GROMACS .gro file of N, CA, C and O in nm:
model
  240
    1MET      N    1   0.068  -0.116  -0.013
    1MET     CA    2  -0.026  -0.027  -0.013
    1MET      C    3   0.104   0.111  -0.007
    1MET      O    4   0.014   0.210  -0.046
    2ASP      N    5   0.224   0.107   0.001
    2ASP     CA    6   0.304   0.214   0.023
    2ASP      C    7   0.328   0.287  -0.112
    2ASP      O    8   0.327   0.373  -0.118
    3VAL      N    9   0.317   0.185  -0.267
    3VAL     CA   10   0.351   0.238  -0.334
    3VAL      C   11   0.213   0.328  -0.478
    3VAL      O   12   0.172   0.371  -0.520
    4LEU      N   13   0.048   0.326  -0.322
    4LEU     CA   14  -0.043   0.374  -0.377
    4LEU      C   15  -0.078   0.542  -0.363
    4LEU      O   16  -0.036   0.498  -0.169
    5ASP      N   17  -0.100   0.619  -0.471
    5ASP     CA   18  -0.166   0.748  -0.391
    5ASP      C   19  -0.291   0.798  -0.354
    5ASP      O   20  -0.380   0.781  -0.398
    6PHE      N   21  -0.371   0.741  -0.287
    6PHE     CA   22  -0.470   0.724  -0.245
    6PHE      C   23  -0.590   0.862  -0.257
    6PHE      O   24  -0.678   0.870  -0.285
    7LYS      N   25  -0.505   0.999  -0.248
    7LYS     CA   26  -0.530   1.132  -0.287
    7LYS      C   27  -0.524   1.156  -0.411
    7LYS      O   28  -0.627   1.185  -0.494
    8ASN      N   29  -0.414   1.150  -0.478
    8ASN     CA   30  -0.444   1.178  -0.611
    8ASN      C   31  -0.482   1.096  -0.708
    8ASN      O   32  -0.464   1.082  -0.892
    9GLY      N   33  -0.469   0.957  -0.676
    9GLY     CA   34  -0.476   0.814  -0.755
    9GLY      C   35  -0.340   0.775  -0.771
    9GLY      O   36  -0.220   0.867  -0.820
   10SER      N   37  -0.333   0.665  -0.869
   10SER     CA   38  -0.257   0.593  -0.913
   10SER      C   39  -0.227   0.509  -1.036
   10SER      O   40  -0.329   0.419  -1.062
   11ASN      N   41  -0.122   0.513  -1.152
   11ASN     CA   42  -0.161   0.438  -1.222
   11ASN      C   43  -0.044   0.324  -1.219
   11ASN      O   44   0.065   0.270  -1.152
   12LEU      N   45  -0.085   0.126  -1.232
   12LEU     CA   46  -0.067   0.059  -1.237
   12LEU      C   47  -0.007  -0.009  -1.371
   12LEU      O   48  -0.084  -0.008  -1.450
   13LYS      N   49   0.096  -0.053  -1.397
   13LYS     CA   50   0.154  -0.175  -1.445
   13LYS      C   51   0.151  -0.303  -1.397
   13LYS      O   52   0.196  -0.326  -1.352
   14VAL      N   53   0.014  -0.404  -1.466
   14VAL     CA   54   0.011  -0.509  -1.404
   14VAL      C   55   0.099  -0.619  -1.454
   14VAL      O   56   0.000  -0.636  -1.578
   15PHE      N   57   0.203  -0.670  -1.468
   15PHE     CA   58   0.188  -0.809  -1.547
   15PHE      C   59   0.137  -0.955  -1.520
   15PHE      O   60   0.127  -0.976  -1.375
   16PHE      N   61   0.112  -1.026  -1.592
   16PHE     CA   62   0.034  -1.171  -1.532
   16PHE      C   63   0.178  -1.298  -1.522
   16PHE      O   64   0.242  -1.252  -1.683
   17LYS      N   65   0.183  -1.355  -1.447
   17LYS     CA   66   0.288  -1.508  -1.463
   17LYS      C   67   0.266  -1.549  -1.628
   17LYS      O   68   0.115  -1.578  -1.619
   18GLU      N   69   0.323  -1.592  -1.662
   18GLU     CA   70   0.385  -1.660  -1.770
   18GLU      C   71   0.248  -1.638  -1.888
   18GLU      O   72   0.164  -1.736  -1.956
   19LYS      N   73   0.191  -1.477  -1.903
   19LYS     CA   74   0.117  -1.408  -2.019
   19LYS      C   75   0.152  -1.358  -2.101
   19LYS      O   76   0.362  -1.287  -2.054
   20GLU      N   77   0.156  -1.364  -2.194
   20GLU     CA   78   0.268  -1.264  -2.333
   20GLU      C   79   0.196  -1.113  -2.324
   20GLU      O   80   0.252  -1.022  -2.379
   21ASN      N   81   0.102  -1.087  -2.216
   21ASN     CA   82   0.024  -0.927  -2.188
   21ASN      C   83   0.017  -0.883  -2.048
   21ASN      O   84   0.086  -1.004  -1.989
   22TYR      N   85   0.003  -0.719  -2.038
   22TYR     CA   86  -0.010  -0.668  -1.939
   22TYR      C   87  -0.057  -0.563  -1.959
   22TYR      O   88  -0.144  -0.532  -2.053
   23LEU      N   89  -0.158  -0.550  -1.858
   23LEU     CA   90  -0.246  -0.427  -1.776
   23LEU      C   91  -0.162  -0.307  -1.744
   23LEU      O   92  -0.074  -0.356  -1.740
   24ILE      N   93  -0.219  -0.185  -1.802
   24ILE     CA   94  -0.208  -0.023  -1.732
   24ILE      C   95  -0.326   0.000  -1.739
   24ILE      O   96  -0.412   0.023  -1.831
   25GLY      N   97  -0.360   0.084  -1.635
   25GLY     CA   98  -0.478   0.078  -1.586
   25GLY      C   99  -0.456   0.230  -1.448
   25GLY      O  100  -0.375   0.202  -1.354
   26GLN      N  101  -0.594   0.290  -1.459
   26GLN     CA  102  -0.577   0.356  -1.302
   26GLN      C  103  -0.625   0.278  -1.170
   26GLN      O  104  -0.770   0.223  -1.201
   27TYR      N  105  -0.579   0.281  -1.049
   27TYR     CA  106  -0.599   0.199  -0.958
   27TYR      C  107  -0.770   0.271  -0.869
   27TYR      O  108  -0.776   0.388  -0.889
   28LYS      N  109  -0.890   0.160  -0.840
   28LYS     CA  110  -0.997   0.228  -0.798
   28LYS      C  111  -1.001   0.181  -0.677
   28LYS      O  112  -1.066   0.251  -0.633
   29CYS      N  113  -0.929   0.004  -0.636
   29CYS     CA  114  -1.030  -0.005  -0.529
   29CYS      C  115  -0.989  -0.137  -0.537
   29CYS      O  116  -0.939  -0.214  -0.570
   30TYR      N  117  -0.970  -0.191  -0.380
   30TYR     CA  118  -0.893  -0.310  -0.336
   30TYR      C  119  -0.976  -0.355  -0.231
   30TYR      O  120  -1.079  -0.293  -0.193
   31GLU      N  121  -0.974  -0.524  -0.191
   31GLU     CA  122  -0.993  -0.562  -0.073
   31GLU      C  123  -0.908  -0.663  -0.041
   31GLU      O  124  -0.878  -0.767  -0.134
   32GLU      N  125  -0.879  -0.723   0.088
   32GLU     CA  126  -0.756  -0.776   0.125
   32GLU      C  127  -0.838  -0.911   0.204
   32GLU      O  128  -0.871  -0.910   0.278
   33LYS      N  129  -0.843  -1.010   0.126
   33LYS     CA  130  -0.866  -1.185   0.155
   33LYS      C  131  -0.765  -1.262   0.152
   33LYS      O  132  -0.845  -1.342   0.117
   34GLY      N  133  -0.677  -1.266   0.217
   34GLY     CA  134  -0.550  -1.360   0.175
   34GLY      C  135  -0.551  -1.424   0.038
   34GLY      O  136  -0.509  -1.366  -0.009
   35ALA      N  137  -0.539  -1.537   0.032
   35ALA     CA  138  -0.565  -1.599  -0.114
   35ALA      C  139  -0.651  -1.542  -0.230
   35ALA      O  140  -0.666  -1.560  -0.322
   36ASP      N  141  -0.814  -1.483  -0.168
   36ASP     CA  142  -0.853  -1.422  -0.260
   36ASP      C  143  -0.848  -1.254  -0.266
   36ASP      O  144  -0.977  -1.173  -0.296
   37SER      N  145  -0.713  -1.188  -0.236
   37SER     CA  146  -0.722  -1.046  -0.260
   37SER      C  147  -0.733  -0.998  -0.367
   37SER      O  148  -0.727  -1.107  -0.489
   38TRP      N  149  -0.770  -0.890  -0.436
   38TRP     CA  150  -0.859  -0.861  -0.546
   38TRP      C  151  -0.828  -0.681  -0.575
   38TRP      O  152  -0.799  -0.626  -0.457
   39PHE      N  153  -0.812  -0.645  -0.665
   39PHE     CA  154  -0.778  -0.483  -0.702
   39PHE      C  155  -0.850  -0.466  -0.834
   39PHE      O  156  -0.837  -0.548  -0.919
   40ALA      N  157  -0.900  -0.325  -0.821
   40ALA     CA  158  -0.993  -0.279  -0.984
   40ALA      C  159  -0.894  -0.190  -1.024
   40ALA      O  160  -0.836  -0.127  -0.963
   41LEU      N  161  -0.883  -0.178  -1.171
   41LEU     CA  162  -0.824  -0.081  -1.268
   41LEU      C  163  -0.995   0.011  -1.302
   41LEU      O  164  -1.080  -0.068  -1.383
   42THR      N  165  -0.944   0.108  -1.360
   42THR     CA  166  -1.075   0.154  -1.477
   42THR      C  167  -0.954   0.228  -1.558
   42THR      O  168  -0.838   0.275  -1.565
   43GLY      N  169  -1.063   0.264  -1.646
   43GLY     CA  170  -0.949   0.324  -1.774
   43GLY      C  171  -0.826   0.217  -1.831
   43GLY      O  172  -0.697   0.299  -1.899
   44TYR      N  173  -0.825   0.105  -1.799
   44TYR     CA  174  -0.715   0.000  -1.869
   44TYR      C  175  -0.744  -0.031  -2.057
   44TYR      O  176  -0.826   0.021  -2.083
   45ALA      N  177  -0.618  -0.059  -2.048
   45ALA     CA  178  -0.548  -0.086  -2.155
   45ALA      C  179  -0.469  -0.256  -2.168
   45ALA      O  180  -0.377  -0.219  -2.095
   46TRP      N  181  -0.502  -0.353  -2.297
   46TRP     CA  182  -0.374  -0.443  -2.263
   46TRP      C  183  -0.286  -0.427  -2.356
   46TRP      O  184  -0.279  -0.315  -2.474
   47PHE      N  185  -0.201  -0.454  -2.309
   47PHE     CA  186  -0.050  -0.399  -2.424
   47PHE      C  187  -0.005  -0.524  -2.420
   47PHE      O  188   0.000  -0.642  -2.352
   48SER      N  189   0.089  -0.541  -2.546
   48SER     CA  190   0.195  -0.661  -2.557
   48SER      C  191   0.313  -0.678  -2.516
   48SER      O  192   0.420  -0.554  -2.491
   49LYS      N  193   0.381  -0.732  -2.433
   49LYS     CA  194   0.504  -0.741  -2.327
   49LYS      C  195   0.604  -0.724  -2.481
   49LYS      O  196   0.680  -0.663  -2.398
   50SER      N  197   0.595  -0.836  -2.573
   50SER     CA  198   0.750  -0.793  -2.684
   50SER      C  199   0.702  -0.699  -2.762
   50SER      O  200   0.856  -0.667  -2.789
   51THR      N  201   0.615  -0.612  -2.782
   51THR     CA  202   0.664  -0.504  -2.890
   51THR      C  203   0.632  -0.422  -2.838
   51THR      O  204   0.624  -0.322  -2.816
   52GLY      N  205   0.485  -0.380  -2.662
   52GLY     CA  206   0.484  -0.245  -2.627
   52GLY      C  207   0.352  -0.164  -2.655
   52GLY      O  208   0.374  -0.064  -2.594
   53LYS      N  209   0.331  -0.245  -2.756
   53LYS     CA  210   0.201  -0.186  -2.864
   53LYS      C  211   0.048  -0.226  -2.796
   53LYS      O  212   0.032  -0.350  -2.683
   54ILE      N  213  -0.051  -0.140  -2.797
   54ILE     CA  214  -0.190  -0.131  -2.710
   54ILE      C  215  -0.252  -0.274  -2.793
   54ILE      O  216  -0.230  -0.275  -2.951
   55LEU      N  217  -0.317  -0.368  -2.721
   55LEU     CA  218  -0.375  -0.471  -2.826
   55LEU      C  219  -0.542  -0.433  -2.793
   55LEU      O  220  -0.608  -0.506  -2.858
   56LYS      N  221  -0.549  -0.362  -2.711
   56LYS     CA  222  -0.699  -0.348  -2.672
   56LYS      C  223  -0.684  -0.218  -2.606
   56LYS      O  224  -0.660  -0.199  -2.527
   57PRO      N  225  -0.797  -0.114  -2.710
   57PRO     CA  226  -0.762  -0.017  -2.622
   57PRO      C  227  -0.833   0.013  -2.534
   57PRO      O  228  -0.876  -0.043  -2.480
   58SER      N  229  -0.840   0.145  -2.413
   58SER     CA  230  -0.876   0.181  -2.322
   58SER      C  231  -1.023   0.158  -2.326
   58SER      O  232  -1.069   0.188  -2.401
   59TYR      N  233  -1.072   0.118  -2.181
   59TYR     CA  234  -1.208   0.149  -2.157
   59TYR      C  235  -1.244   0.188  -2.064
   59TYR      O  236  -1.155   0.172  -1.926
   60LEU      N  237  -1.348   0.320  -2.053
   60LEU     CA  238  -1.359   0.423  -1.993
   60LEU      C  239  -1.498   0.391  -1.912
   60LEU      O  240  -1.579   0.313  -1.948
   0.00000   0.00000   0.00000
C-alpha cells in the first residue's frame, strides 16, 4: 500500500505470470482476503510484452 497514492490516484502496470500481455490502468479499489484478495482498475488497456503496443484500447 506504500506505492499507492489514495489522494491523487495511481497508475498501475500489471504483469501476469506466464502471459504475453500486461495491463496499464488507474487504481480504483481493493479488498484484502488472503488468497482471495483483489484490486480493480479503471481506464485500462492491454499491451504486448514483446512489442509494447496496445492490443486492446482503453475502456472507460
